[in-house]
mmCIF file of C-alpha atoms in Angstrom:
data_model
loop_
_atom_site.group_PDB
_atom_site.id
_atom_site.type_symbol
_atom_site.label_atom_id
_atom_site.label_comp_id
_atom_site.label_asym_id
_atom_site.label_seq_id
_atom_site.Cartn_x
_atom_site.Cartn_y
_atom_site.Cartn_z
ATOM 1 C CA MET S 59 -138.268 -113.691 52.630
ATOM 2 C CA ILE S 60 -138.748 -117.513 51.096
ATOM 3 C CA THR S 61 -141.824 -118.290 48.987
ATOM 4 C CA ALA S 62 -143.362 -121.518 49.483
ATOM 5 C CA LYS S 63 -145.980 -123.228 47.313
ATOM 6 C CA ALA S 64 -148.883 -124.385 50.021
ATOM 7 C CA ARG S 65 -152.749 -125.232 50.191
ATOM 8 C CA ALA S 66 -154.974 -122.610 52.173
ATOM 9 C CA VAL S 67 -158.228 -122.455 53.292
ATOM 10 C CA ASP S 68 -159.737 -119.369 53.312
ATOM 11 C CA GLY S 69 -163.084 -120.679 55.414
ATOM 12 C CA PRO S 70 -164.698 -123.021 57.292
ATOM 13 C CA ASP S 71 -166.830 -124.317 54.254
ATOM 14 C CA LYS S 72 -164.329 -123.380 51.690
ATOM 15 C CA PRO S 73 -162.442 -126.087 49.474
ATOM 16 C CA PHE S 74 -158.565 -125.994 49.755
ATOM 17 C CA ARG S 75 -156.460 -123.730 46.920
ATOM 18 C CA ALA S 76 -153.461 -123.223 45.922
ATOM 19 C CA ALA S 77 -151.340 -120.762 47.571
ATOM 20 C CA GLU S 78 -148.007 -119.049 48.082
ATOM 21 C CA ILE S 79 -147.042 -117.815 51.353
ATOM 22 C CA LYS S 80 -144.013 -115.933 52.556
ATOM 23 C CA ARG S 81 -141.228 -117.702 55.217
ATOM 24 C CA ARG S 82 -139.294 -115.442 57.257
ATOM 25 C CA ASP S 83 -135.642 -114.777 56.459
ATOM 26 C CA LEU S 84 -133.731 -117.163 59.081
ATOM 27 C CA ASP S 85 -132.397 -115.821 62.244
ATOM 28 C CA SER S 86 -129.230 -116.563 63.645
ATOM 29 C CA HIS S 87 -130.794 -120.276 65.103
ATOM 30 C CA ASP S 88 -132.988 -120.821 62.680
ATOM 31 C CA VAL S 89 -133.478 -123.922 60.220
ATOM 32 C CA LEU S 90 -135.162 -123.912 56.637
ATOM 33 C CA ILE S 91 -136.861 -127.599 55.914
ATOM 34 C CA GLU S 92 -137.880 -128.702 52.828
ATOM 35 C CA ILE S 93 -140.650 -130.461 53.703
ATOM 36 C CA LYS S 94 -141.184 -133.527 51.972
ATOM 37 C CA TYR S 95 -144.235 -134.961 53.760
ATOM 38 C CA ALA S 96 -147.225 -133.702 55.856
ATOM 39 C CA GLY S 97 -149.409 -135.714 57.656
ATOM 40 C CA ILE S 98 -153.262 -134.998 57.938
ATOM 41 C CA CYS S 99 -154.506 -135.031 61.715
ATOM 42 C CA HIS S 100 -157.937 -134.313 63.169
ATOM 43 C CA SER S 101 -156.908 -131.299 64.552
ATOM 44 C CA ASP S 102 -156.208 -129.942 61.073
ATOM 45 C CA ILE S 103 -159.740 -130.580 60.678
ATOM 46 C CA HIS S 104 -161.337 -129.059 63.394
ATOM 47 C CA THR S 105 -159.072 -125.601 63.000
ATOM 48 C CA ALA S 106 -159.440 -125.559 59.104
ATOM 49 C CA HIS S 107 -163.346 -125.517 59.767
ATOM 50 C CA GLY S 108 -163.407 -122.867 62.869
ATOM 51 C CA GLU S 109 -164.655 -125.511 65.124
ATOM 52 C CA TRP S 110 -162.542 -124.580 67.927
ATOM 53 C CA GLY S 111 -162.814 -121.287 67.992
ATOM 54 C CA PRO S 112 -162.147 -118.175 65.651
ATOM 55 C CA VAL S 113 -159.366 -118.428 62.904
ATOM 56 C CA ASN S 114 -157.373 -116.267 61.155
ATOM 57 C CA TYR S 115 -157.830 -117.207 57.640
ATOM 58 C CA PRO S 116 -156.302 -117.910 55.245
ATOM 59 C CA LEU S 117 -154.940 -120.582 56.893
ATOM 60 C CA VAL S 118 -152.468 -123.820 56.009
ATOM 61 C CA PRO S 119 -152.731 -126.189 58.228
ATOM 62 C CA GLY S 120 -149.997 -129.111 59.137
ATOM 63 C CA HIS S 121 -148.159 -130.242 62.055
ATOM 64 C CA GLU S 122 -147.025 -133.819 61.119
ATOM 65 C CA ILE S 123 -143.781 -132.492 59.118
ATOM 66 C CA ALA S 124 -141.023 -134.421 57.590
ATOM 67 C CA GLY S 125 -138.371 -133.343 55.241
ATOM 68 C CA MET S 126 -134.512 -132.187 55.089
ATOM 69 C CA VAL S 127 -132.734 -129.406 56.202
ATOM 70 C CA THR S 128 -131.732 -127.275 53.434
ATOM 71 C CA GLU S 129 -130.361 -124.143 55.042
ATOM 72 C CA VAL S 130 -129.427 -123.189 58.783
ATOM 73 C CA GLY S 131 -128.445 -119.811 60.196
ATOM 74 C CA ALA S 132 -125.267 -118.810 61.356
ATOM 75 C CA GLU S 133 -125.317 -119.930 65.033
ATOM 76 C CA VAL S 134 -126.882 -123.114 64.699
ATOM 77 C CA THR S 135 -125.343 -125.870 66.265
ATOM 78 C CA LYS S 136 -127.662 -129.019 66.095
ATOM 79 C CA TYR S 137 -128.547 -129.208 62.415
ATOM 80 C CA LYS S 138 -126.454 -129.278 59.182
ATOM 81 C CA ILE S 139 -127.522 -128.970 55.421
ATOM 82 C CA GLY S 140 -129.082 -132.755 54.724
ATOM 83 C CA ASP S 141 -130.233 -133.997 57.932
ATOM 84 C CA ARG S 142 -133.649 -135.738 58.261
ATOM 85 C CA VAL S 143 -136.127 -133.681 60.662
ATOM 86 C CA GLY S 144 -139.143 -133.376 61.438
ATOM 87 C CA VAL S 145 -141.593 -130.768 63.232
ATOM 88 C CA GLY S 146 -144.715 -131.016 65.308
ATOM 89 C CA CYS S 147 -147.283 -129.535 66.812
ATOM 90 C CA MET S 148 -145.619 -126.192 68.341
ATOM 91 C CA VAL S 149 -142.361 -124.464 66.867
ATOM 92 C CA ASP S 150 -141.710 -121.916 69.898
ATOM 93 C CA SER S 151 -142.386 -121.000 73.757
ATOM 94 C CA CYS S 152 -141.447 -118.984 76.090
ATOM 95 C CA GLY S 153 -138.170 -121.120 77.218
ATOM 96 C CA GLU S 154 -138.357 -119.024 80.746
ATOM 97 C CA CYS S 155 -141.165 -120.694 82.653
ATOM 98 C CA GLU S 156 -141.310 -123.323 84.858
ATOM 99 C CA ASN S 157 -142.586 -125.957 82.301
ATOM 100 C CA CYS S 158 -140.685 -124.773 79.731
ATOM 101 C CA ARG S 159 -137.647 -125.086 81.966
ATOM 102 C CA LYS S 160 -138.487 -128.833 82.653
ATOM 103 C CA GLY S 161 -138.706 -129.963 79.266
ATOM 104 C CA GLU S 162 -142.830 -129.646 78.924
ATOM 105 C CA GLU S 163 -142.644 -126.841 76.289
ATOM 106 C CA GLN S 164 -146.425 -127.850 75.406
ATOM 107 C CA TYR S 165 -147.485 -126.738 78.689
ATOM 108 C CA CYS S 166 -145.892 -122.913 78.351
ATOM 109 C CA LEU S 167 -147.561 -121.010 81.028
ATOM 110 C CA LYS S 168 -147.016 -118.096 78.620
ATOM 111 C CA GLY S 169 -148.842 -120.282 76.094
ATOM 112 C CA ASN S 170 -146.531 -122.089 73.346
ATOM 113 C CA ILE S 171 -146.661 -121.123 69.854
ATOM 114 C CA PRO S 172 -148.371 -123.845 67.625
ATOM 115 C CA THR S 173 -147.276 -124.534 63.966
ATOM 116 C CA TYR S 174 -150.585 -123.143 62.925
ATOM 117 C CA ALA S 175 -152.595 -120.956 63.646
ATOM 118 C CA GLY S 176 -150.999 -118.849 66.200
ATOM 119 C CA VAL S 177 -149.064 -116.046 66.216
ATOM 120 C CA ASP S 178 -144.876 -116.155 66.512
ATOM 121 C CA LYS S 179 -142.825 -113.715 68.286
ATOM 122 C CA TYR S 180 -142.178 -111.653 65.502
ATOM 123 C CA GLY S 181 -146.333 -111.195 65.507
ATOM 124 C CA GLU S 182 -147.108 -112.976 62.227
ATOM 125 C CA PRO S 183 -148.990 -115.795 61.807
ATOM 126 C CA THR S 184 -148.046 -118.930 62.030
ATOM 127 C CA GLN S 185 -148.626 -121.165 58.846
ATOM 128 C CA GLY S 186 -148.353 -124.972 59.159
ATOM 129 C CA GLY S 187 -146.808 -127.756 56.658
ATOM 130 C CA TYR S 188 -149.420 -128.221 53.986
ATOM 131 C CA SER S 189 -146.257 -126.192 52.432
ATOM 132 C CA THR S 190 -143.016 -126.684 50.776
ATOM 133 C CA HIS S 191 -140.786 -125.363 53.440
ATOM 134 C CA ILE S 192 -141.076 -123.789 56.617
ATOM 135 C CA VAL S 193 -138.312 -121.800 59.095
ATOM 136 C CA VAL S 194 -138.464 -123.281 62.631
ATOM 137 C CA GLN S 195 -135.993 -122.122 65.318
ATOM 138 C CA GLU S 196 -133.823 -124.687 66.006
ATOM 139 C CA ASP S 197 -134.360 -126.136 69.624
ATOM 140 C CA PHE S 198 -138.127 -127.213 68.162
ATOM 141 C CA VAL S 199 -136.958 -129.145 65.298
ATOM 142 C CA LEU S 200 -136.507 -133.126 65.861
ATOM 143 C CA ARG S 201 -134.391 -135.382 64.174
ATOM 144 C CA ILE S 202 -135.485 -138.738 62.405
ATOM 145 C CA PRO S 203 -133.785 -141.649 62.590
ATOM 146 C CA ASN S 204 -132.607 -143.271 59.579
ATOM 147 C CA SER S 205 -134.604 -146.490 59.818
ATOM 148 C CA ILE S 206 -137.666 -144.470 59.759
ATOM 149 C CA GLU S 207 -139.039 -143.436 56.278
ATOM 150 C CA LEU S 208 -140.081 -139.712 55.803
ATOM 151 C CA ASP S 209 -143.289 -140.629 55.152
ATOM 152 C CA ALA S 210 -144.121 -142.421 57.602
ATOM 153 C CA ALA S 211 -142.197 -140.169 60.145
ATOM 154 C CA ALA S 212 -144.832 -137.641 59.591
ATOM 155 C CA PRO S 213 -147.504 -138.673 61.784
ATOM 156 C CA LEU S 214 -145.231 -139.627 64.306
ATOM 157 C CA LEU S 215 -144.894 -135.917 65.352
ATOM 158 C CA CYS S 216 -148.188 -135.776 66.303
ATOM 159 C CA ALA S 217 -150.281 -139.316 66.336
ATOM 160 C CA GLY S 218 -147.097 -140.764 67.877
ATOM 161 C CA ILE S 219 -146.251 -138.202 70.518
ATOM 162 C CA THR S 220 -149.834 -137.591 71.434
ATOM 163 C CA THR S 221 -150.333 -141.126 72.466
ATOM 164 C CA TYR S 222 -146.565 -142.257 73.562
ATOM 165 C CA SER S 223 -146.778 -139.140 76.065
ATOM 166 C CA PRO S 224 -149.594 -140.459 78.440
ATOM 167 C CA LEU S 225 -148.705 -144.014 77.906
ATOM 168 C CA ASN S 226 -144.834 -142.827 79.101
ATOM 169 C CA HIS S 227 -146.093 -140.491 81.909
ATOM 170 C CA TRP S 228 -148.632 -143.007 83.512
ATOM 171 C CA GLY S 229 -146.424 -145.957 83.520
ATOM 172 C CA ALA S 230 -147.712 -148.025 80.547
ATOM 173 C CA GLY S 231 -145.627 -151.843 81.236
ATOM 174 C CA PRO S 232 -145.569 -155.321 81.698
ATOM 175 C CA ASP S 233 -148.217 -154.585 85.042
ATOM 176 C CA LYS S 234 -150.433 -152.780 83.288
ATOM 177 C CA LYS S 235 -153.757 -153.614 81.858
ATOM 178 C CA VAL S 236 -154.333 -151.136 79.407
ATOM 179 C CA ALA S 237 -157.444 -150.037 77.106
ATOM 180 C CA ILE S 238 -157.706 -147.692 73.530
ATOM 181 C CA ILE S 239 -160.757 -146.425 72.586
ATOM 182 C CA GLY S 240 -160.776 -145.856 68.740
ATOM 183 C CA MET S 241 -158.330 -147.216 66.244
ATOM 184 C CA GLY S 242 -158.185 -144.561 64.285
ATOM 185 C CA GLY S 243 -154.991 -142.390 63.838
ATOM 186 C CA LEU S 244 -154.249 -142.195 67.077
ATOM 187 C CA GLY S 245 -155.743 -145.641 68.380
ATOM 188 C CA HIS S 246 -153.519 -147.830 65.800
ATOM 189 C CA MET S 247 -150.595 -145.694 67.191
ATOM 190 C CA ALA S 248 -151.187 -146.060 71.013
ATOM 191 C CA VAL S 249 -151.683 -149.978 70.274
ATOM 192 C CA GLN S 250 -148.233 -150.606 69.014
ATOM 193 C CA ILE S 251 -146.618 -148.185 71.595
ATOM 194 C CA ALA S 252 -148.658 -149.787 74.472
ATOM 195 C CA HIS S 253 -148.039 -153.720 73.151
ATOM 196 C CA SER S 254 -144.071 -152.348 72.469
ATOM 197 C CA MET S 255 -144.241 -150.665 76.626
ATOM 198 C CA GLY S 256 -144.986 -154.588 77.584
ATOM 199 C CA ALA S 257 -148.719 -153.795 78.703
ATOM 200 C CA LYS S 258 -151.142 -155.669 78.157
ATOM 201 C CA VAL S 259 -153.638 -153.938 75.461
ATOM 202 C CA THR S 260 -157.338 -153.917 74.802
ATOM 203 C CA VAL S 261 -158.697 -151.938 72.154
ATOM 204 C CA LEU S 262 -162.156 -150.499 72.532
ATOM 205 C CA SER S 263 -163.963 -149.731 69.747
ATOM 206 C CA GLN S 264 -167.667 -149.128 67.856
ATOM 207 C CA SER S 265 -167.379 -152.301 65.704
ATOM 208 C CA LEU S 266 -164.936 -155.407 65.263
ATOM 209 C CA LYS S 267 -164.381 -154.214 61.671
ATOM 210 C CA LYS S 268 -161.118 -153.194 62.282
ATOM 211 C CA LYS S 269 -160.122 -156.272 64.766
ATOM 212 C CA ASP S 270 -157.687 -158.382 62.606
ATOM 213 C CA ASP S 271 -155.760 -154.872 62.548
ATOM 214 C CA GLY S 272 -156.085 -154.106 65.879
ATOM 215 C CA LEU S 273 -154.612 -157.845 66.927
ATOM 216 C CA GLN S 274 -151.998 -157.976 64.001
ATOM 217 C CA LEU S 275 -150.539 -154.158 65.287
ATOM 218 C CA GLY S 276 -150.226 -155.862 69.197
ATOM 219 C CA ALA S 277 -153.782 -155.992 70.989
ATOM 220 C CA ASP S 278 -154.311 -159.007 72.875
ATOM 221 C CA TYR S 279 -158.035 -158.127 73.003
ATOM 222 C CA TYR S 280 -160.439 -156.429 71.149
ATOM 223 C CA TYR S 281 -164.177 -155.296 71.972
ATOM 224 C CA ALA S 282 -167.115 -153.881 70.263
ATOM 225 C CA THR S 283 -168.441 -150.819 72.529
ATOM 226 C CA SER S 284 -171.630 -150.754 70.695
ATOM 227 C CA ASP S 285 -172.140 -154.192 72.416
ATOM 228 C CA PRO S 286 -173.625 -153.510 76.034
ATOM 229 C CA GLU S 287 -172.555 -156.767 76.947
ATOM 230 C CA THR S 288 -168.928 -155.216 76.493
ATOM 231 C CA PHE S 289 -169.177 -152.499 79.639
ATOM 232 C CA GLU S 290 -170.737 -155.426 81.584
ATOM 233 C CA LYS S 291 -167.506 -158.005 81.101
ATOM 234 C CA LEU S 292 -164.752 -155.556 81.118
ATOM 235 C CA ALA S 293 -165.917 -153.497 84.469
ATOM 236 C CA GLY S 294 -163.279 -152.704 86.836
ATOM 237 C CA SER S 295 -160.485 -154.326 84.190
ATOM 238 C CA PHE S 296 -157.785 -151.719 83.037
ATOM 239 C CA ASP S 297 -155.394 -149.394 84.948
ATOM 240 C CA LEU S 298 -155.254 -147.003 82.346
ATOM 241 C CA ILE S 299 -157.379 -145.963 79.461
ATOM 242 C CA ILE S 300 -156.430 -143.684 76.719
ATOM 243 C CA ASN S 301 -159.561 -142.188 74.635
ATOM 244 C CA THR S 302 -158.417 -141.341 71.263
ATOM 245 C CA VAL S 303 -161.711 -139.851 70.002
ATOM 246 C CA SER S 304 -162.308 -136.872 68.825
ATOM 247 C CA ALA S 305 -166.288 -137.266 69.395
ATOM 248 C CA LYS S 306 -168.297 -136.800 72.054
ATOM 249 C CA ILE S 307 -168.644 -140.223 73.936
ATOM 250 C CA ASP S 308 -169.973 -141.554 77.347
ATOM 251 C CA ILE S 309 -167.301 -140.817 79.540
ATOM 252 C CA SER S 310 -168.631 -142.318 82.620
ATOM 253 C CA ALA S 311 -169.371 -145.356 81.249
ATOM 254 C CA TYR S 312 -165.778 -145.733 79.999
ATOM 255 C CA LEU S 313 -164.774 -144.689 83.493
ATOM 256 C CA SER S 314 -166.543 -147.809 84.629
ATOM 257 C CA LEU S 315 -163.828 -149.948 83.113
ATOM 258 C CA LEU S 316 -161.314 -148.513 85.140
ATOM 259 C CA THR S 317 -159.904 -150.532 88.463
ATOM 260 C CA LEU S 318 -159.178 -148.821 91.974
ATOM 261 C CA ASP S 319 -157.100 -145.613 91.386
ATOM 262 C CA GLY S 320 -157.061 -146.348 87.637
ATOM 263 C CA THR S 321 -157.086 -143.332 84.967
ATOM 264 C CA LEU S 322 -158.509 -142.463 81.795
ATOM 265 C CA VAL S 323 -156.687 -139.974 79.545
ATOM 266 C CA ASN S 324 -158.034 -137.858 77.423
ATOM 267 C CA VAL S 325 -156.268 -137.359 74.452
ATOM 268 C CA GLY S 326 -159.470 -136.602 71.525
ATOM 269 C CA ALA S 327 -160.281 -133.041 71.297
ATOM 270 C CA PRO S 328 -164.152 -132.917 70.500
ATOM 271 C CA ALA S 329 -165.788 -129.662 69.760
ATOM 272 C CA GLU S 330 -168.502 -130.021 72.152
ATOM 273 C CA PRO S 331 -168.296 -130.412 75.829
ATOM 274 C CA LEU S 332 -167.758 -133.771 77.629
ATOM 275 C CA SER S 333 -169.694 -134.568 80.677
ATOM 276 C CA ILE S 334 -169.333 -137.029 83.474
ATOM 277 C CA ASN S 335 -171.328 -138.652 86.404
ATOM 278 C CA VAL S 336 -168.946 -137.997 89.612
ATOM 279 C CA PHE S 337 -169.769 -141.485 90.989
ATOM 280 C CA SER S 338 -168.433 -143.066 88.474
ATOM 281 C CA LEU S 339 -165.226 -141.539 89.794
ATOM 282 C CA ILE S 340 -165.188 -141.447 93.233
ATOM 283 C CA GLY S 341 -166.550 -144.743 94.026
ATOM 284 C CA HIS S 342 -163.172 -146.209 92.908
ATOM 285 C CA ARG S 343 -160.937 -143.273 93.743
ATOM 286 C CA ARG S 344 -160.453 -143.507 89.535
ATOM 287 C CA SER S 345 -159.012 -140.047 87.837
ATOM 288 C CA PHE S 346 -159.981 -138.685 84.529
ATOM 289 C CA ALA S 347 -157.121 -136.613 82.872
ATOM 290 C CA GLY S 348 -155.775 -135.125 79.773
ATOM 291 C CA SER S 349 -152.724 -135.176 77.790
ATOM 292 C CA MET S 350 -151.698 -133.106 74.701
ATOM 293 C CA ILE S 351 -148.311 -134.176 72.730
ATOM 294 C CA GLY S 352 -144.669 -134.144 74.539
ATOM 295 C CA GLY S 353 -142.136 -131.566 75.206
ATOM 296 C CA ILE S 354 -139.186 -131.509 72.207
ATOM 297 C CA ARG S 355 -136.926 -134.072 74.836
ATOM 298 C CA GLU S 356 -139.852 -136.520 74.896
ATOM 299 C CA THR S 357 -140.263 -136.041 71.147
ATOM 300 C CA GLN S 358 -137.222 -137.424 70.156
ATOM 301 C CA GLU S 359 -137.636 -139.895 72.792
ATOM 302 C CA MET S 360 -140.861 -141.054 71.046
ATOM 303 C CA LEU S 361 -138.939 -141.189 67.457
ATOM 304 C CA ASP S 362 -135.639 -143.069 68.977
ATOM 305 C CA PHE S 363 -138.482 -145.655 70.519
ATOM 306 C CA CYS S 364 -140.857 -146.048 68.050
ATOM 307 C CA ALA S 365 -137.062 -146.774 65.700
ATOM 308 C CA LYS S 366 -135.838 -149.295 68.185
ATOM 309 C CA HIS S 367 -139.217 -150.955 68.119
ATOM 310 C CA ASN S 368 -139.704 -150.796 64.833
ATOM 311 C CA ILE S 369 -143.262 -148.715 65.124
ATOM 312 C CA VAL S 370 -144.644 -146.694 62.074
ATOM 313 C CA PRO S 371 -148.301 -146.054 61.470
ATOM 314 C CA LYS S 372 -150.379 -147.104 58.369
ATOM 315 C CA ILE S 373 -150.642 -144.368 55.899
ATOM 316 C CA GLU S 374 -151.967 -143.620 52.611
ATOM 317 C CA VAL S 375 -149.780 -141.143 50.886
ATOM 318 C CA ILE S 376 -152.048 -138.612 48.683
ATOM 319 C CA SER S 377 -151.491 -135.540 46.504
ATOM 320 C CA ALA S 378 -152.162 -132.179 47.300
ATOM 321 C CA ASP S 379 -155.443 -131.691 45.225
ATOM 322 C CA GLN S 380 -156.841 -134.523 47.468
ATOM 323 C CA ILE S 381 -157.190 -132.917 50.928
ATOM 324 C CA ASP S 382 -160.725 -131.840 50.594
ATOM 325 C CA GLU S 383 -161.631 -135.540 49.780
ATOM 326 C CA ALA S 384 -158.983 -136.910 52.311
ATOM 327 C CA TYR S 385 -160.819 -134.670 55.042
ATOM 328 C CA GLU S 386 -164.064 -135.865 53.876
ATOM 329 C CA ARG S 387 -162.600 -139.431 54.222
ATOM 330 C CA VAL S 388 -161.291 -138.844 58.007
ATOM 331 C CA LEU S 389 -164.949 -137.615 59.079
ATOM 332 C CA ALA S 390 -166.155 -140.697 57.582
ATOM 333 C CA SER S 391 -163.647 -142.875 59.259
ATOM 334 C CA ASP S 392 -162.275 -143.961 55.958
ATOM 335 C CA VAL S 393 -158.713 -144.318 56.699
ATOM 336 C CA LYS S 394 -156.174 -146.910 57.690
ATOM 337 C CA TYR S 395 -155.038 -145.039 59.368
ATOM 338 C CA ARG S 396 -153.311 -141.954 58.551
ATOM 339 C CA PHE S 397 -153.327 -139.564 55.148
ATOM 340 C CA VAL S 398 -149.998 -138.364 54.429
ATOM 341 C CA ILE S 399 -149.784 -135.493 52.019
ATOM 342 C CA ASP S 400 -146.634 -135.891 49.419
ATOM 343 C CA ILE S 401 -145.524 -132.397 49.062
ATOM 344 C CA SER S 402 -143.866 -132.900 45.979
ATOM 345 C CA THR S 403 -147.132 -132.675 44.421
ATOM 346 C CA MET S 404 -147.640 -129.033 45.036
#
């Protein structure tokens, strides 16, 4: 067994504490990764606070992981010691169902194994990237292009693929008008990716305080949703809307902004249910959809796309002792735009 230093939380209202966790000995196809950086995702906060259901505490969150390979199993062929690698939101799946065979492991019919707050095939709870080391089956490890620094690469493993996947699936491109709801950790990635795909990009944010950032990252237009005239002015405007917000919003109001046959895709995951007025859908044959990360193949495609187009998140690097403060600041929307933990501070 491998002992890793970590930061763990013991309950919904508990602070993070220093901890030691055990990582399994390497099987033949396993890779041992020394974690250099781990991003803080809003999903970490929802889970740590028990907002998505029961949690098996103590919990070590973190599914935006970037580091280096330090050991490989006897039959590993994809990676070698010294490779720059990443791990995202899942570390395994059944590999046999229809979805897994299609490269859509995130939709494994038996349920993928999440990087943390899950149970692995050995019956042990999974613990995430707020730690110095992790052992992962090689098929669920990603190669980080040399042109992307490891601290900037970490958020791509969740925020990057969570926005790339729906933009890719619903065909964002030169002939599409795309709106991004929210200008946070996910939203600022969606703007860059949609712009690089060639779409005409609009940001829909509560206020205009991040307008300069949005335009600099590639948005063509930026509107405040707190202004009622925004919804009148933009009615029927967009082919595709990506909702990145992890809070309850008036979905029906945003559906009114879609064109005929337009689609609103939810990637934010609020703890509260969302309600919809069905007439906002049927009037113009609109669709309301959801999307959850991407498969391993698509995630690698996203990393390579970001390297080609010089897309990186805007990050603030923090120490391991600043996690509680970072959580508070995320909830207060006081981050531009992703916190990344320097794991060497553990």
